[in-house]
Amino acid sequence: MFVVSLASLLGAAILTETGEAVKLLLKNVILISLTLIALAKEPFEDEFVEKLRGQAFSFAFVSGIVFALFQ
């Protein structure tokens, strides 16, 4: 889902006649698919995987704030 929507968004960015609503929809699909990927759990998680997941969430939170500030 992420790869298809990212490819579609890149294609829509090249085409000038694509509407803004389509671009917004594709951006939302990308965000939803990345959220689903981030929330997916491994069947057997140990402390190392939990630590990595926490670091990834921290990085995603900070980069989301930076991204929102530049928007």
mmCIF file of N, CA and C in Angstrom:
data_model
loop_
_atom_site.group_PDB
_atom_site.id
_atom_site.type_symbol
_atom_site.label_atom_id
_atom_site.label_comp_id
_atom_site.label_asym_id
_atom_site.label_seq_id
_atom_site.Cartn_x
_atom_site.Cartn_y
_atom_site.Cartn_z
ATOM 1 N N MET A 1 0.836 -1.188 0.000
ATOM 2 C CA MET A 1 0.000 0.000 0.000
ATOM 3 C C MET A 1 0.877 1.247 0.000
ATOM 4 N N PHE A 2 1.950 1.230 0.808
ATOM 5 C CA PHE A 2 2.842 2.382 0.873
ATOM 6 C C PHE A 2 3.552 2.613 -0.453
ATOM 7 N N VAL A 3 4.087 1.553 -1.027
ATOM 8 C CA VAL A 3 4.864 1.683 -2.257
ATOM 9 C C VAL A 3 3.976 2.165 -3.407
ATOM 10 N N VAL A 4 2.774 1.624 -3.505
ATOM 11 C CA VAL A 4 1.859 2.023 -4.574
ATOM 12 C C VAL A 4 1.456 3.476 -4.427
ATOM 13 N N SER A 5 1.125 3.901 -3.214
ATOM 14 C CA SER A 5 0.704 5.294 -3.027
ATOM 15 C C SER A 5 1.871 6.260 -3.205
ATOM 16 N N LEU A 6 3.076 5.863 -2.804
ATOM 17 C CA LEU A 6 4.243 6.718 -3.013
ATOM 18 C C LEU A 6 4.543 6.869 -4.500
ATOM 19 N N ALA A 7 4.482 5.774 -5.234
ATOM 20 C CA ALA A 7 4.712 5.840 -6.679
ATOM 21 C C ALA A 7 3.638 6.691 -7.358
ATOM 22 N N SER A 8 2.397 6.562 -6.914
ATOM 23 C CA SER A 8 1.313 7.361 -7.478
ATOM 24 C C SER A 8 1.497 8.837 -7.162
ATOM 25 N N LEU A 9 1.941 9.129 -5.959
ATOM 26 C CA LEU A 9 2.165 10.522 -5.584
ATOM 27 C C LEU A 9 3.302 11.128 -6.398
ATOM 28 N N LEU A 10 4.364 10.375 -6.599
ATOM 29 C CA LEU A 10 5.467 10.864 -7.431
ATOM 30 C C LEU A 10 5.012 11.068 -8.872
ATOM 31 N N GLY A 11 4.193 10.168 -9.371
ATOM 32 C CA GLY A 11 3.638 10.338 -10.715
ATOM 33 C C GLY A 11 2.708 11.533 -10.794
ATOM 34 N N ALA A 12 1.935 11.755 -9.749
ATOM 35 C CA ALA A 12 1.019 12.901 -9.722
ATOM 36 C C ALA A 12 1.781 14.208 -9.609
ATOM 37 N N ALA A 13 2.950 14.181 -8.972
ATOM 38 C CA ALA A 13 3.755 15.395 -8.860
ATOM 39 C C ALA A 13 4.322 15.793 -10.215
ATOM 40 N N ILE A 14 4.596 14.810 -11.047
ATOM 41 C CA ILE A 14 5.121 15.096 -12.390
ATOM 42 C C ILE A 14 4.023 15.644 -13.290
ATOM 43 N N LEU A 15 2.841 15.060 -13.193
ATOM 44 C CA LEU A 15 1.717 15.525 -14.010
ATOM 45 C C LEU A 15 1.121 16.786 -13.396
ATOM 46 N N THR A 16 0.996 17.806 -14.179
ATOM 47 C CA THR A 16 0.507 19.075 -13.648
ATOM 48 C C THR A 16 -1.009 19.131 -13.563
ATOM 49 N N GLU A 17 -1.710 18.297 -14.328
ATOM 50 C CA GLU A 17 -3.175 18.375 -14.323
ATOM 51 C C GLU A 17 -3.821 17.552 -13.216
ATOM 52 N N THR A 18 -3.034 16.913 -12.387
ATOM 53 C CA THR A 18 -3.578 16.145 -11.267
ATOM 54 C C THR A 18 -4.086 17.116 -10.200
ATOM 55 N N GLY A 19 -5.278 16.856 -9.701
ATOM 56 C CA GLY A 19 -5.884 17.739 -8.716
ATOM 57 C C GLY A 19 -5.219 17.668 -7.359
ATOM 58 N N GLU A 20 -5.412 18.725 -6.605
ATOM 59 C CA GLU A 20 -4.849 18.785 -5.255
ATOM 60 C C GLU A 20 -5.518 17.782 -4.325
ATOM 61 N N ALA A 21 -6.778 17.477 -4.584
ATOM 62 C CA ALA A 21 -7.491 16.512 -3.745
ATOM 63 C C ALA A 21 -6.873 15.118 -3.882
ATOM 64 N N VAL A 22 -6.453 14.770 -5.080
ATOM 65 C CA VAL A 22 -5.826 13.466 -5.310
ATOM 66 C C VAL A 22 -4.484 13.408 -4.588
ATOM 67 N N LYS A 23 -3.709 14.491 -4.660
ATOM 68 C CA LYS A 23 -2.421 14.529 -3.978
ATOM 69 C C LYS A 23 -2.603 14.439 -2.465
ATOM 70 N N LEU A 24 -3.597 15.128 -1.938
ATOM 71 C CA LEU A 24 -3.876 15.067 -0.504
ATOM 72 C C LEU A 24 -4.302 13.670 -0.091
ATOM 73 N N LEU A 25 -5.123 13.029 -0.891
ATOM 74 C CA LEU A 25 -5.555 11.662 -0.597
ATOM 75 C C LEU A 25 -4.371 10.701 -0.592
ATOM 76 N N LEU A 26 -3.487 10.837 -1.559
ATOM 77 C CA LEU A 26 -2.314 9.962 -1.611
ATOM 78 C C LEU A 26 -1.388 10.196 -0.422
ATOM 79 N N LYS A 27 -1.227 11.442 -0.002
ATOM 80 C CA LYS A 27 -0.409 11.732 1.180
ATOM 81 C C LYS A 27 -1.011 11.101 2.428
ATOM 82 N N ASN A 28 -2.337 11.153 2.543
ATOM 83 C CA ASN A 28 -2.998 10.540 3.695
ATOM 84 C C ASN A 28 -2.855 9.022 3.680
ATOM 85 N N VAL A 29 -2.927 8.408 2.506
ATOM 86 C CA VAL A 29 -2.751 6.963 2.399
ATOM 87 C C VAL A 29 -1.328 6.579 2.803
ATOM 88 N N ILE A 30 -0.345 7.396 2.413
ATOM 89 C CA ILE A 30 1.038 7.127 2.804
ATOM 90 C C ILE A 30 1.180 7.195 4.316
ATOM 91 N N LEU A 31 0.600 8.216 4.937
ATOM 92 C CA LEU A 31 0.686 8.344 6.393
ATOM 93 C C LEU A 31 0.014 7.178 7.108
ATOM 94 N N ILE A 32 -1.131 6.760 6.624
ATOM 95 C CA ILE A 32 -1.846 5.639 7.245
ATOM 96 C C ILE A 32 -1.054 4.347 7.086
ATOM 97 N N SER A 33 -0.495 4.122 5.905
ATOM 98 C CA SER A 33 0.263 2.884 5.705
ATOM 99 C C SER A 33 1.541 2.870 6.540
ATOM 100 N N LEU A 34 2.207 4.018 6.689
ATOM 101 C CA LEU A 34 3.391 4.064 7.551
ATOM 102 C C LEU A 34 3.024 3.849 9.016
ATOM 103 N N THR A 35 1.863 4.341 9.423
ATOM 104 C CA THR A 35 1.404 4.103 10.791
ATOM 105 C C THR A 35 1.135 2.618 11.019
ATOM 106 N N LEU A 36 0.532 1.961 10.049
ATOM 107 C CA LEU A 36 0.279 0.524 10.170
ATOM 108 C C LEU A 36 1.581 -0.261 10.233
ATOM 109 N N ILE A 37 2.574 0.162 9.456
ATOM 110 C CA ILE A 37 3.873 -0.506 9.502
ATOM 111 C C ILE A 37 4.511 -0.319 10.874
ATOM 112 N N ALA A 38 4.418 0.898 11.407
ATOM 113 C CA ALA A 38 5.039 1.179 12.704
ATOM 114 C C ALA A 38 4.353 0.421 13.835
ATOM 115 N N LEU A 39 3.070 0.192 13.728
ATOM 116 C CA LEU A 39 2.334 -0.480 14.796
ATOM 117 C C LEU A 39 2.356 -2.000 14.688
ATOM 118 N N ALA A 40 2.875 -2.519 13.580
ATOM 119 C CA ALA A 40 2.946 -3.975 13.411
ATOM 120 C C ALA A 40 3.931 -4.553 14.422
ATOM 121 N N LYS A 41 3.563 -5.664 15.015
ATOM 122 C CA LYS A 41 4.405 -6.291 16.038
ATOM 123 C C LYS A 41 4.974 -7.596 15.508
ATOM 124 N N GLU A 42 6.159 -7.895 15.984
ATOM 125 C CA GLU A 42 6.777 -9.177 15.691
ATOM 126 C C GLU A 42 6.151 -10.240 16.592
ATOM 127 N N PRO A 43 6.105 -11.505 16.152
ATOM 128 C CA PRO A 43 5.536 -12.543 17.018
ATOM 129 C C PRO A 43 6.336 -12.750 18.301
ATOM 130 N N PHE A 44 7.644 -12.626 18.205
ATOM 131 C CA PHE A 44 8.504 -12.792 19.376
ATOM 132 C C PHE A 44 9.409 -11.575 19.499
ATOM 133 N N GLU A 45 9.035 -10.640 20.362
ATOM 134 C CA GLU A 45 9.823 -9.426 20.544
ATOM 135 C C GLU A 45 10.652 -9.535 21.819
ATOM 136 N N ASP A 46 11.912 -9.188 21.728
ATOM 137 C CA ASP A 46 12.762 -9.153 22.906
ATOM 138 C C ASP A 46 13.049 -7.692 23.270
ATOM 139 N N GLU A 47 13.916 -7.485 24.233
ATOM 140 C CA GLU A 47 14.198 -6.133 24.711
ATOM 141 C C GLU A 47 14.866 -5.282 23.632
ATOM 142 N N PHE A 48 15.701 -5.909 22.816
ATOM 143 C CA PHE A 48 16.394 -5.160 21.767
ATOM 144 C C PHE A 48 15.405 -4.607 20.748
ATOM 145 N N VAL A 49 14.445 -5.419 20.341
ATOM 146 C CA VAL A 49 13.444 -4.976 19.368
ATOM 147 C C VAL A 49 12.584 -3.872 19.977
ATOM 148 N N GLU A 50 12.230 -4.010 21.242
ATOM 149 C CA GLU A 50 11.447 -2.967 21.909
ATOM 150 C C GLU A 50 12.234 -1.668 22.000
ATOM 151 N N LYS A 51 13.536 -1.760 22.260
ATOM 152 C CA LYS A 51 14.385 -0.566 22.320
ATOM 153 C C LYS A 51 14.453 0.106 20.947
ATOM 154 N N LEU A 52 14.646 -0.689 19.903
ATOM 155 C CA LEU A 52 14.681 -0.135 18.549
ATOM 156 C C LEU A 52 13.356 0.507 18.166
ATOM 157 N N ARG A 53 12.255 -0.135 18.557
ATOM 158 C CA ARG A 53 10.933 0.424 18.254
ATOM 159 C C ARG A 53 10.734 1.760 18.978
ATOM 160 N N GLY A 54 11.183 1.853 20.216
ATOM 161 C CA GLY A 54 11.091 3.104 20.953
ATOM 162 C C GLY A 54 11.932 4.206 20.330
ATOM 163 N N GLN A 55 13.134 3.857 19.881
ATOM 164 C CA GLN A 55 13.975 4.847 19.207
ATOM 165 C C GLN A 55 13.345 5.291 17.893
ATOM 166 N N ALA A 56 12.750 4.367 17.168
ATOM 167 C CA ALA A 56 12.103 4.711 15.900
ATOM 168 C C ALA A 56 10.908 5.624 16.131
ATOM 169 N N PHE A 57 10.117 5.337 17.172
ATOM 170 C CA PHE A 57 8.987 6.203 17.479
ATOM 171 C C PHE A 57 9.458 7.596 17.890
ATOM 172 N N SER A 58 10.539 7.674 18.653
ATOM 173 C CA SER A 58 11.083 8.974 19.046
ATOM 174 C C SER A 58 11.545 9.759 17.830
ATOM 175 N N PHE A 59 12.263 9.102 16.942
ATOM 176 C CA PHE A 59 12.728 9.768 15.733
ATOM 177 C C PHE A 59 11.555 10.201 14.863
ATOM 178 N N ALA A 60 10.539 9.349 14.734
ATOM 179 C CA ALA A 60 9.372 9.689 13.926
ATOM 180 C C ALA A 60 8.618 10.871 14.518
ATOM 181 N N PHE A 61 8.526 10.928 15.832
ATOM 182 C CA PHE A 61 7.833 12.032 16.489
ATOM 183 C C PHE A 61 8.562 13.348 16.249
ATOM 184 N N VAL A 62 9.881 13.343 16.443
ATOM 185 C CA VAL A 62 10.664 14.570 16.244
ATOM 186 C C VAL A 62 10.622 14.995 14.788
ATOM 187 N N SER A 63 10.790 14.053 13.852
ATOM 188 C CA SER A 63 10.738 14.438 12.450
ATOM 189 C C SER A 63 9.347 14.886 12.033
ATOM 190 N N GLY A 64 8.304 14.339 12.639
ATOM 191 C CA GLY A 64 6.959 14.816 12.349
ATOM 192 C C GLY A 64 6.740 16.246 12.805
ATOM 193 N N ILE A 65 7.297 16.587 13.954
ATOM 194 C CA ILE A 65 7.190 17.961 14.452
ATOM 195 C C ILE A 65 7.962 18.911 13.537
ATOM 196 N N VAL A 66 9.170 18.522 13.142
ATOM 197 C CA VAL A 66 9.961 19.366 12.240
ATOM 198 C C VAL A 66 9.241 19.536 10.912
ATOM 199 N N PHE A 67 8.684 18.452 10.390
ATOM 200 C CA PHE A 67 7.948 18.512 9.134
ATOM 201 C C PHE A 67 6.739 19.445 9.254
ATOM 202 N N ALA A 68 6.015 19.344 10.369
ATOM 203 C CA ALA A 68 4.837 20.203 10.577
ATOM 204 C C ALA A 68 5.241 21.671 10.705
ATOM 205 N N LEU A 69 6.368 21.936 11.324
ATOM 206 C CA LEU A 69 6.824 23.316 11.433
ATOM 207 C C LEU A 69 7.186 23.908 10.070
ATOM 208 N N PHE A 70 7.771 23.116 9.217
ATOM 209 C CA PHE A 70 8.143 23.625 7.889
ATOM 210 C C PHE A 70 6.974 23.683 6.930
ATOM 211 N N GLN A 71 5.874 23.027 7.256
ATOM 212 C CA GLN A 71 4.680 23.119 6.422
ATOM 213 C C GLN A 71 4.051 24.455 6.659
#
